[in-house]
Amino acid sequence: MSSNRTYSMIKPHAVADNHVGGILKMIEEGGFRIVALKKLQMTASQAGEFYNVHAERPFYGELCEMMSEGPIVAMILEKENAVLDFRTLIGSTDPAEAAEGTVRKAYAKSKSENAVHGSDSDENAAIESSFFFSGIERF
Ligand code: GDP
């Protein structure tokens, strides 16, 4: 049975460019309910821990630097089939390949600065949500 929650964050460049409201509007209009939400800044070491799965990839250092260069907006989202439906809403990793109407098509600047994160499995959604939020922060 698939879980109905996913984890997302608005990346530093999109927060700095004042796109939080626009992205949250797309998320809510896409049928997602916000279960938890906060703004925070990760250290490079926390970003490294979060993206540990990519530690061997050539862009790992750049990714950790980009994700810790300014505040992010972290959130847990709820919808039936949340993980897959959210991946559809945000679009391809590379904005050049992202479909019209997706968050990345609208707000990504590059394959690296691609506006939002979305969990890729129910298991990772649970792990990533717990990295940022305690039980009393979820409603
Ligand atoms: P996602 O699941 O669509 O976010 O993509 P991945 O899990 O493959 O990659 C995680 C994040 O690493 C992406 O969202 C990008 O911010 C970054 N990333 C992915 N591919 C590249 C790349 O080729 N170069 C750089 N600089 N960053 C990348």
PDB file of C-alpha atoms and ligand atoms in Angstrom:
ATOM      1  CA  MET A   1       0.000   0.000   0.000  1.00  0.00           C
ATOM      2  CA  SER A   2       1.406   3.402  -0.917  1.00  0.00           C
ATOM      3  CA  SER A   3       1.671   6.138   1.697  1.00  0.00           C
ATOM      4  CA  ASN A   4      -0.166   9.418   1.133  1.00  0.00           C
ATOM      5  CA  ARG A   5       2.644  11.749   2.199  1.00  0.00           C
ATOM      6  CA  THR A   6       5.768  13.116   0.578  1.00  0.00           C
ATOM      7  CA  TYR A   7       8.579  15.451   1.591  1.00  0.00           C
ATOM      8  CA  SER A   8       9.514  18.561  -0.390  1.00  0.00           C
ATOM      9  CA  MET A   9      11.674  21.644  -0.075  1.00  0.00           C
ATOM     10  CA  ILE A  10      11.889  24.872  -1.982  1.00  0.00           C
ATOM     11  CA  LYS A  11      15.571  25.329  -2.847  1.00  0.00           C
ATOM     12  CA  PRO A  12      17.617  28.409  -1.795  1.00  0.00           C
ATOM     13  CA  HIS A  13      17.658  30.156  -5.192  1.00  0.00           C
ATOM     14  CA  ALA A  14      13.842  30.019  -5.427  1.00  0.00           C
ATOM     15  CA  VAL A  15      13.444  31.304  -1.851  1.00  0.00           C
ATOM     16  CA  ALA A  16      15.927  34.129  -2.580  1.00  0.00           C
ATOM     17  CA  ASP A  17      14.034  35.050  -5.752  1.00  0.00           C
ATOM     18  CA  ASN A  18      10.718  35.370  -3.838  1.00  0.00           C
ATOM     19  CA  HIS A  19       9.041  32.343  -5.433  1.00  0.00           C
ATOM     20  CA  VAL A  20       7.813  30.706  -2.211  1.00  0.00           C
ATOM     21  CA  GLY A  21       4.253  31.970  -2.650  1.00  0.00           C
ATOM     22  CA  GLY A  22       4.085  31.034  -6.333  1.00  0.00           C
ATOM     23  CA  ILE A  23       5.372  27.522  -5.679  1.00  0.00           C
ATOM     24  CA  LEU A  24       3.069  26.935  -2.683  1.00  0.00           C
ATOM     25  CA  LYS A  25       0.134  28.079  -4.846  1.00  0.00           C
ATOM     26  CA  MET A  26       1.002  25.482  -7.502  1.00  0.00           C
ATOM     27  CA  ILE A  27       1.335  22.812  -4.804  1.00  0.00           C
ATOM     28  CA  GLU A  28      -2.009  23.603  -3.161  1.00  0.00           C
ATOM     29  CA  GLU A  29      -3.773  23.958  -6.500  1.00  0.00           C
ATOM     30  CA  GLY A  30      -2.250  20.592  -7.434  1.00  0.00           C
ATOM     31  CA  GLY A  31      -4.349  19.048  -4.667  1.00  0.00           C
ATOM     32  CA  PHE A  32      -1.728  18.727  -1.929  1.00  0.00           C
ATOM     33  CA  ARG A  33      -2.441  19.603   1.693  1.00  0.00           C
ATOM     34  CA  ILE A  34       0.403  21.116   3.729  1.00  0.00           C
ATOM     35  CA  VAL A  35       0.972  18.915   6.787  1.00  0.00           C
ATOM     36  CA  ALA A  36       4.143  20.693   8.015  1.00  0.00           C
ATOM     37  CA  LEU A  37       6.036  23.780   6.857  1.00  0.00           C
ATOM     38  CA  LYS A  38       9.102  25.761   7.974  1.00  0.00           C
ATOM     39  CA  LYS A  39      11.940  27.964   6.727  1.00  0.00           C
ATOM     40  CA  LEU A  40      15.475  27.092   7.779  1.00  0.00           C
ATOM     41  CA  GLN A  41      19.058  27.132   6.540  1.00  0.00           C
ATOM     42  CA  MET A  42      21.065  23.897   6.405  1.00  0.00           C
ATOM     43  CA  THR A  43      24.802  23.781   7.000  1.00  0.00           C
ATOM     44  CA  ALA A  44      26.837  22.192   4.193  1.00  0.00           C
ATOM     45  CA  SER A  45      27.323  19.192   6.449  1.00  0.00           C
ATOM     46  CA  GLN A  46      23.558  18.801   7.022  1.00  0.00           C
ATOM     47  CA  ALA A  47      22.977  19.075   3.269  1.00  0.00           C
ATOM     48  CA  GLY A  48      25.649  16.415   2.801  1.00  0.00           C
ATOM     49  CA  GLU A  49      23.838  14.148   5.232  1.00  0.00           C
ATOM     50  CA  PHE A  50      20.490  14.723   3.527  1.00  0.00           C
ATOM     51  CA  TYR A  51      21.948  13.968   0.064  1.00  0.00           C
ATOM     52  CA  ASN A  52      24.233  11.177   1.262  1.00  0.00           C
ATOM     53  CA  VAL A  53      22.714   8.852  -1.346  1.00  0.00           C
ATOM     54  CA  HIS A  54      24.399  11.041  -4.001  1.00  0.00           C
ATOM     55  CA  ALA A  55      27.817  11.081  -2.257  1.00  0.00           C
ATOM     56  CA  GLU A  56      29.522   9.297  -5.145  1.00  0.00           C
ATOM     57  CA  ARG A  57      28.018  11.511  -7.868  1.00  0.00           C
ATOM     58  CA  PRO A  58      30.329  14.128  -9.463  1.00  0.00           C
ATOM     59  CA  PHE A  59      27.959  16.983  -8.576  1.00  0.00           C
ATOM     60  CA  TYR A  60      27.690  16.073  -4.848  1.00  0.00           C
ATOM     61  CA  GLY A  61      29.925  18.934  -3.623  1.00  0.00           C
ATOM     62  CA  GLU A  62      28.142  21.477  -5.797  1.00  0.00           C
ATOM     63  CA  LEU A  63      24.764  20.144  -4.625  1.00  0.00           C
ATOM     64  CA  CYS A  64      25.661  20.458  -0.911  1.00  0.00           C
ATOM     65  CA  GLU A  65      26.992  23.988  -1.473  1.00  0.00           C
ATOM     66  CA  MET A  66      23.890  25.060  -3.433  1.00  0.00           C
ATOM     67  CA  MET A  67      21.489  23.626  -0.826  1.00  0.00           C
ATOM     68  CA  SER A  68      23.218  25.386   2.075  1.00  0.00           C
ATOM     69  CA  GLU A  69      23.847  28.795   0.476  1.00  0.00           C
ATOM     70  CA  GLY A  70      20.610  30.253   1.867  1.00  0.00           C
ATOM     71  CA  PRO A  71      17.357  29.309   3.596  1.00  0.00           C
ATOM     72  CA  ILE A  72      15.027  26.647   2.223  1.00  0.00           C
ATOM     73  CA  VAL A  73      11.330  26.072   2.851  1.00  0.00           C
ATOM     74  CA  ALA A  74      10.789  22.489   4.045  1.00  0.00           C
ATOM     75  CA  MET A  75       7.401  20.795   3.983  1.00  0.00           C
ATOM     76  CA  ILE A  76       5.478  17.574   4.306  1.00  0.00           C
ATOM     77  CA  LEU A  77       2.625  17.238   1.813  1.00  0.00           C
ATOM     78  CA  GLU A  78      -0.417  14.994   1.762  1.00  0.00           C
ATOM     79  CA  LYS A  79      -2.445  13.651  -1.134  1.00  0.00           C
ATOM     80  CA  GLU A  80      -3.462  10.229  -2.340  1.00  0.00           C
ATOM     81  CA  ASN A  81      -0.478   8.777  -4.245  1.00  0.00           C
ATOM     82  CA  ALA A  82       1.591  11.725  -2.969  1.00  0.00           C
ATOM     83  CA  VAL A  83       5.124  10.655  -3.972  1.00  0.00           C
ATOM     84  CA  LEU A  84       4.353   9.911  -7.622  1.00  0.00           C
ATOM     85  CA  ASP A  85       1.833  12.712  -8.088  1.00  0.00           C
ATOM     86  CA  PHE A  86       4.281  15.232  -6.631  1.00  0.00           C
ATOM     87  CA  ARG A  87       7.062  14.043  -8.962  1.00  0.00           C
ATOM     88  CA  THR A  88       4.642  14.654 -11.828  1.00  0.00           C
ATOM     89  CA  LEU A  89       3.752  18.127 -10.518  1.00  0.00           C
ATOM     90  CA  ILE A  90       7.405  19.202 -10.206  1.00  0.00           C
ATOM     91  CA  GLY A  91       8.579  17.764 -13.555  1.00  0.00           C
ATOM     92  CA  SER A  92      11.950  16.497 -14.793  1.00  0.00           C
ATOM     93  CA  THR A  93      15.196  17.208 -12.930  1.00  0.00           C
ATOM     94  CA  ASP A  94      16.475  19.175 -15.925  1.00  0.00           C
ATOM     95  CA  PRO A  95      14.129  22.125 -16.610  1.00  0.00           C
ATOM     96  CA  ALA A  96      14.928  21.814 -20.332  1.00  0.00           C
ATOM     97  CA  GLU A  97      13.042  18.509 -20.184  1.00  0.00           C
ATOM     98  CA  ALA A  98      10.304  19.574 -17.751  1.00  0.00           C
ATOM     99  CA  ALA A  99       6.742  19.580 -19.096  1.00  0.00           C
ATOM    100  CA  GLU A 100       4.643  22.733 -19.417  1.00  0.00           C
ATOM    101  CA  GLY A 101       2.670  23.438 -16.256  1.00  0.00           C
ATOM    102  CA  THR A 102       5.233  21.875 -13.912  1.00  0.00           C
ATOM    103  CA  VAL A 103       6.920  23.691 -11.029  1.00  0.00           C
ATOM    104  CA  ARG A 104      10.385  23.200 -12.499  1.00  0.00           C
ATOM    105  CA  LYS A 105       9.287  24.455 -15.915  1.00  0.00           C
ATOM    106  CA  ALA A 106       8.036  27.620 -14.196  1.00  0.00           C
ATOM    107  CA  TYR A 107      10.773  28.198 -11.604  1.00  0.00           C
ATOM    108  CA  ALA A 108      13.930  26.105 -12.212  1.00  0.00           C
ATOM    109  CA  LYS A 109      17.034  27.933 -13.423  1.00  0.00           C
ATOM    110  CA  SER A 110      19.192  24.889 -14.263  1.00  0.00           C
ATOM    111  CA  LYS A 111      19.546  21.154 -13.632  1.00  0.00           C
ATOM    112  CA  SER A 112      21.183  22.052 -10.315  1.00  0.00           C
ATOM    113  CA  GLU A 113      19.012  25.042  -9.294  1.00  0.00           C
ATOM    114  CA  ASN A 114      15.775  23.283 -10.112  1.00  0.00           C
ATOM    115  CA  ALA A 115      13.500  25.043  -7.609  1.00  0.00           C
ATOM    116  CA  VAL A 116      12.155  22.103  -5.591  1.00  0.00           C
ATOM    117  CA  HIS A 117      12.959  18.703  -4.142  1.00  0.00           C
ATOM    118  CA  GLY A 118      10.470  15.846  -4.087  1.00  0.00           C
ATOM    119  CA  SER A 119      11.011  12.437  -2.443  1.00  0.00           C
ATOM    120  CA  ASP A 120      11.445   9.539  -4.845  1.00  0.00           C
ATOM    121  CA  SER A 121       9.824   6.781  -2.738  1.00  0.00           C
ATOM    122  CA  ASP A 122       7.533   6.309   0.242  1.00  0.00           C
ATOM    123  CA  GLU A 123      10.478   5.041   2.263  1.00  0.00           C
ATOM    124  CA  ASN A 124      12.589   8.123   1.498  1.00  0.00           C
ATOM    125  CA  ALA A 125       9.600  10.418   2.102  1.00  0.00           C
ATOM    126  CA  ALA A 126       9.368   9.068   5.651  1.00  0.00           C
ATOM    127  CA  ILE A 127      13.139   9.320   6.256  1.00  0.00           C
ATOM    128  CA  GLU A 128      13.389  12.839   4.791  1.00  0.00           C
ATOM    129  CA  SER A 129      10.306  14.079   6.705  1.00  0.00           C
ATOM    130  CA  SER A 130      11.837  12.889   9.977  1.00  0.00           C
ATOM    131  CA  PHE A 131      15.143  14.597   9.125  1.00  0.00           C
ATOM    132  CA  PHE A 132      13.356  17.965   9.333  1.00  0.00           C
ATOM    133  CA  PHE A 133      10.168  17.592  11.377  1.00  0.00           C
ATOM    134  CA  SER A 134       9.222  16.168  14.770  1.00  0.00           C
ATOM    135  CA  GLY A 135       5.824  14.624  15.460  1.00  0.00           C
ATOM    136  CA  ILE A 136       4.404  17.767  17.095  1.00  0.00           C
ATOM    137  CA  GLU A 137       5.153  19.837  13.976  1.00  0.00           C
ATOM    138  CA  ARG A 138       2.829  17.760  11.771  1.00  0.00           C
ATOM    139  CA  PHE A 139      -0.883  18.541  11.439  1.00  0.00           C
TER     140      PHE A 139
HETATM  141  P1  GDP B   1      15.583  14.798  -8.514  1.00  0.00           P
HETATM  142  O1  GDP B   1      15.073  13.550  -7.829  1.00  0.00           O
HETATM  143  O2  GDP B   1      14.766  15.161  -9.725  1.00  0.00           O
HETATM  144  O3  GDP B   1      15.737  15.960  -7.573  1.00  0.00           O
HETATM  145  O4  GDP B   1      17.025  14.458  -9.093  1.00  0.00           O
HETATM  146  P2  GDP B   1      18.252  13.589  -8.527  1.00  0.00           P
HETATM  147  O5  GDP B   1      17.829  12.777  -7.338  1.00  0.00           O
HETATM  148  O6  GDP B   1      18.841  12.861  -9.693  1.00  0.00           O
HETATM  149  O7  GDP B   1      19.318  14.690  -8.093  1.00  0.00           O
HETATM  150  C1  GDP B   1      19.182  15.395  -6.870  1.00  0.00           C
HETATM  151  C2  GDP B   1      19.500  16.857  -7.114  1.00  0.00           C
HETATM  152  O8  GDP B   1      20.870  16.962  -7.518  1.00  0.00           O
HETATM  153  C3  GDP B   1      18.728  17.504  -8.266  1.00  0.00           C
HETATM  154  O9  GDP B   1      17.433  17.941  -7.894  1.00  0.00           O
HETATM  155  C4  GDP B   1      19.636  18.669  -8.630  1.00  0.00           C
HETATM  156  O10 GDP B   1      19.509  19.770  -7.736  1.00  0.00           O
HETATM  157  C5  GDP B   1      21.014  18.039  -8.451  1.00  0.00           C
HETATM  158  N1  GDP B   1      21.517  17.485  -9.704  1.00  0.00           N
HETATM  159  C6  GDP B   1      21.068  16.412 -10.406  1.00  0.00           C
HETATM  160  N2  GDP B   1      21.777  16.192 -11.526  1.00  0.00           N
HETATM  161  C7  GDP B   1      22.736  17.164 -11.535  1.00  0.00           C
HETATM  162  C8  GDP B   1      23.813  17.466 -12.438  1.00  0.00           C
HETATM  163  O11 GDP B   1      24.025  16.796 -13.455  1.00  0.00           O
HETATM  164  N3  GDP B   1      24.581  18.551 -12.103  1.00  0.00           N
HETATM  165  C9  GDP B   1      24.370  19.296 -10.993  1.00  0.00           C
HETATM  166  N4  GDP B   1      25.168  20.338 -10.747  1.00  0.00           N
HETATM  167  N5  GDP B   1      23.372  19.029 -10.125  1.00  0.00           N
HETATM  168  C10 GDP B   1      22.565  17.987 -10.381  1.00  0.00           C
END
